Coordinates of C-alpha atoms in Angstrom, one line a residue:
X173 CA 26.4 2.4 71.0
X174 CA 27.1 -0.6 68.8
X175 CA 27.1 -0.3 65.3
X176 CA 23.5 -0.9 63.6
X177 CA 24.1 -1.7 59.6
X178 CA 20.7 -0.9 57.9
X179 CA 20.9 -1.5 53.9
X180 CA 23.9 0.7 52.9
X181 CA 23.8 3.4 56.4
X182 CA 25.8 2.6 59.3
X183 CA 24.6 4.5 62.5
X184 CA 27.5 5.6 65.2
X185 CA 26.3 7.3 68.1
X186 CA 22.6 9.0 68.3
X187 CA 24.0 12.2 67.3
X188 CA 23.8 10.4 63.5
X189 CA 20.8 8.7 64.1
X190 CA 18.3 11.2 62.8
X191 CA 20.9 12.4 59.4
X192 CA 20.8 9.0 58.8
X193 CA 17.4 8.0 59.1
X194 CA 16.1 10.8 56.7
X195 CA 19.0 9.2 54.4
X196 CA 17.3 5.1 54.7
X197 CA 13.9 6.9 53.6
X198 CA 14.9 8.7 50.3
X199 CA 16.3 5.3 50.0
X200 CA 13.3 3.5 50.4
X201 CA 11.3 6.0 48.6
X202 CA 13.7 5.4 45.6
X203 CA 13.3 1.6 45.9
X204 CA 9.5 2.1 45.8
X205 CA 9.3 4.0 41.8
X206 CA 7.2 1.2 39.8
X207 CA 8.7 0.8 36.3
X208 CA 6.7 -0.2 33.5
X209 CA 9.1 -2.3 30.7
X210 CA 11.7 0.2 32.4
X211 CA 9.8 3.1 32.1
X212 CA 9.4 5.3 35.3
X213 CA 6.4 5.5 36.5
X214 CA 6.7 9.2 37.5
X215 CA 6.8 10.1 33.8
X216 CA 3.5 7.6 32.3
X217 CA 1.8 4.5 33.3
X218 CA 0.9 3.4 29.9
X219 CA 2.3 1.8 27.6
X220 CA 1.7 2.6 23.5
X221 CA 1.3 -0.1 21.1
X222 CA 2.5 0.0 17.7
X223 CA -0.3 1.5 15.7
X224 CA -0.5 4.0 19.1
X225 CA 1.5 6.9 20.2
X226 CA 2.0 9.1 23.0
X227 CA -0.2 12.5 24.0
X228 CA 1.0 15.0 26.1
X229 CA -1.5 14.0 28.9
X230 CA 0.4 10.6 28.7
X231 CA -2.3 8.8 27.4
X232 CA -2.2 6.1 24.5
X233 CA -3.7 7.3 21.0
X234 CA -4.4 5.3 17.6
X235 CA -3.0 6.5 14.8
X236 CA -5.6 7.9 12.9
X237 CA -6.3 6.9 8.9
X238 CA -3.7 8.1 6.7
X239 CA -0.8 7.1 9.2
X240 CA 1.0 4.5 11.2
X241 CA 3.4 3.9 13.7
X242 CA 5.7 0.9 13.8
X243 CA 7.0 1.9 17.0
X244 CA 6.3 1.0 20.1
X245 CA 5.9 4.1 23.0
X246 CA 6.2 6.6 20.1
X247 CA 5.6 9.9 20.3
X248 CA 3.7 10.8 16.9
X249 CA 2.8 9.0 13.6
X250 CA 3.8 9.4 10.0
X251 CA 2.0 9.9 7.3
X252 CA 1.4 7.5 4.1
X253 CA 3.8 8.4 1.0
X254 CA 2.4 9.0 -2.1
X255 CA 1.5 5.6 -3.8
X256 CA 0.1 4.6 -0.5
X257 CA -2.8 4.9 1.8
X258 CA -4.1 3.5 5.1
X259 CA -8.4 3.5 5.6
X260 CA -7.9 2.5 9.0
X261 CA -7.1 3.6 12.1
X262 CA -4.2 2.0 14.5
X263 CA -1.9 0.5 11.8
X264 CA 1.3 0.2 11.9
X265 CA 2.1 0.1 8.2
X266 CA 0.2 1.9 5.0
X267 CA -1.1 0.0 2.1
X268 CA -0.1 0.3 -1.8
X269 CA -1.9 1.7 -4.5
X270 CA -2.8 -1.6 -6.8
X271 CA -2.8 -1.3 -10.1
X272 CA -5.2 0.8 -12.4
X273 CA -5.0 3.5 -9.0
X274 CA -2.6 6.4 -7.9
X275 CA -2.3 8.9 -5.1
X276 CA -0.2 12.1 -5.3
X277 CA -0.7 13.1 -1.9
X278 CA 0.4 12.2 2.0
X279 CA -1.6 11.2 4.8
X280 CA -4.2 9.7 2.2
X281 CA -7.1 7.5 3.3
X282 CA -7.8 5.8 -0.3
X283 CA -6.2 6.1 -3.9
X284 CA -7.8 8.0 -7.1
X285 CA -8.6 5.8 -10.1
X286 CA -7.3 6.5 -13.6
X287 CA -9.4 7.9 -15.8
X288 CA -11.4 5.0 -18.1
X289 CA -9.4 3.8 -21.2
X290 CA -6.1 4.0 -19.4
X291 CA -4.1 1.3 -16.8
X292 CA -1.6 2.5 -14.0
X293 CA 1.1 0.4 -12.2
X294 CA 0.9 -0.6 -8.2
X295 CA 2.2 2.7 -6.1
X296 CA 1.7 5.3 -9.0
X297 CA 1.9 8.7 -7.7
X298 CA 0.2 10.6 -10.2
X299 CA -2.3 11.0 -13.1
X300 CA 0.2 11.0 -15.5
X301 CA 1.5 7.5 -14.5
X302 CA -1.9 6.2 -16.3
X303 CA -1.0 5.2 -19.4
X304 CA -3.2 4.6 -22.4
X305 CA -4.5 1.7 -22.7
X306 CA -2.3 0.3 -26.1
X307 CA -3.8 -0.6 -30.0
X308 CA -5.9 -4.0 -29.6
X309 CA -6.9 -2.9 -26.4
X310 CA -10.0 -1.0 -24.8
X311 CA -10.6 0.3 -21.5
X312 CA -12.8 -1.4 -18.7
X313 CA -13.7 0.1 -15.3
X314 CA -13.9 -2.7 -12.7
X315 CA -13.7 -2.2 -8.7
X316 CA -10.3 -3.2 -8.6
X317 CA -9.6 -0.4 -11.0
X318 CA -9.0 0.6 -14.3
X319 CA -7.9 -2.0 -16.7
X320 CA -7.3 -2.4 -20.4
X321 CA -8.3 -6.0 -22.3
X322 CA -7.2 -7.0 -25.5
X323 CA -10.4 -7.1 -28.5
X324 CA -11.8 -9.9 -29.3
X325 CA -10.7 -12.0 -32.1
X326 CA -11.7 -10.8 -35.5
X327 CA -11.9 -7.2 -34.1
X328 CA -8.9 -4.8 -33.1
X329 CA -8.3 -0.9 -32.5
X330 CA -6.1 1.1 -34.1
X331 CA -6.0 4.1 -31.8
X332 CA -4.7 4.1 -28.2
X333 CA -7.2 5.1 -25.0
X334 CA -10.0 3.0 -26.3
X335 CA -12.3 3.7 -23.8
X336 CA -14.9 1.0 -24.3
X337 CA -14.9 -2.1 -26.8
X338 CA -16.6 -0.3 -29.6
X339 CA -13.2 1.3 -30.5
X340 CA -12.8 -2.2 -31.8
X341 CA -13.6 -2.5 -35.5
X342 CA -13.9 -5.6 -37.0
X343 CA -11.3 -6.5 -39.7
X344 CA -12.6 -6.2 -43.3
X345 CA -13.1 -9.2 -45.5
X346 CA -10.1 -10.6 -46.7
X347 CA -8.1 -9.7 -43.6
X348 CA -8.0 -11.9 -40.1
X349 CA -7.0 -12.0 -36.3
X350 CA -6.9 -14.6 -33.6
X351 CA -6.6 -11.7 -31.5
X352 CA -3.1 -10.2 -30.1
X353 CA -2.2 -8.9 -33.7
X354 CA -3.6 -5.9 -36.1
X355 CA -5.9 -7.8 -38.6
X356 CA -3.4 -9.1 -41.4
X357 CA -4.3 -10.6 -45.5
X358 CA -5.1 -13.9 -45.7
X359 CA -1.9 -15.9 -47.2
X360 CA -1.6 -16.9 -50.9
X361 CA -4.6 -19.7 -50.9
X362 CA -6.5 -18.6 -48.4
X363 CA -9.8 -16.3 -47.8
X364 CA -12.2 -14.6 -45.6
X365 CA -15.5 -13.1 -47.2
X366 CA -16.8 -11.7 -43.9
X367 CA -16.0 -9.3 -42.0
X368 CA -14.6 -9.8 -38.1
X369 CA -13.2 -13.0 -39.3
X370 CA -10.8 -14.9 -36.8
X371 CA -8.8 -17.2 -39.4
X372 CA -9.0 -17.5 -43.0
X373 CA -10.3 -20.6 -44.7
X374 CA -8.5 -22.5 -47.8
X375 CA -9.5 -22.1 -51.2
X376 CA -12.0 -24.8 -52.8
X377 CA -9.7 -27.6 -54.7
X378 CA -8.9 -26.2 -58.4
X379 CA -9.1 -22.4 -57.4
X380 CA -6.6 -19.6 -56.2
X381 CA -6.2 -16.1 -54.6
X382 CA -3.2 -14.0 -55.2
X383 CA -2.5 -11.6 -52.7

């Protein structure tokens, strides 16, 4: 019988006929596995996203809030470092701390603010990384977090942790401040006769102060 070439067989003879025929199939049958982005299709016909991963079942999941995946087709998420947090599901990155927040633990949904009359810097990790707020300063509580300002002029705070702007006394008569500095004397020929006072004023022509 003449040779018949089929693909890679050759058949000789019907005595090889039927070896070789089972031998084209499981070829064909090979030849026939769908791949997915050269995944086989015998082991999942999805493909995960980042932000997704992989269950057991082969199914696609979202990463749930407090983690992310930056992967493609992986197989688990990880969890937010301390400093960070994710409020959403499906991300494939966690978000900082900002300022005036901190978070100690992993897999954290949102960040803790510091306690009123203190500031903390972007990604602190714990309470202690709230610092007082500094003399001249008070604390504020704002939805961006906690923040210190500086007192207003005329007025400053000589104790740090000011939780509120009363902790700014006003300078006494005699003494000044523009604000950024303790209250200070008025110079040699100068004065303030209130209290709070932002600059001193010059004494009248013909008269003097000595400090």
């Amino acid at each position: 019988m003449r040779d018949l070439l089929v693909g890679f067989f050759t058949v000789s003879g019907s005595r090889r006929l039927f070896g070789n025929l089972i031998s084209f199939l499981c070829f064909i049958a090979l030849l026939s596995i769908v791949t997915v982005d050269g995944l086989d299709s015998t082991t999942t016909a999805n493909w995960c996203e980042s932000g997704q991963f992989l269950t057991k079942d082969d199914s696609c999941e979202s990463c749930s809030a407090g983690s992310f995946s930056r992967l493609e087709m992986a197989t688990g998420c990880l969890l937010c470092s301390p400093g960070f947090h994710q409020p959403e599901k499906g991300k494939t990155d966690c978000e900082y701390c900002k300022e005036g927040f901190y978070q100690p633990e992993y897999g954290a949904m949102d960040c803790i603010k510091c306690p009123l009359g203190t500031y903390g810097r972007a990604t602190a990790l714990s309470k202690l990384d709230c610092q007082p707020c500094e003399e001249g300063s008070y604390g504020v509580s704002t939805i961006y977090g906690e923040e210190c300002r500086e007192c207003d002029p005329g007025t400053w705070s000589y104790d740090e942790g000011s939780t509120d702007s009363d902790g700014c006394t006003s300078c006494p008569a005699g003494s000044f401040t523009p604000g950024g500095w303790p209250c200070t004397k008025c110079f040699p020929g100068t004065y303030a006769d209130k209290e709070g006072s932002k600059a001193c004023e010059r004494c009248p022509r013909g008269t003097m102060t000595y400090s």
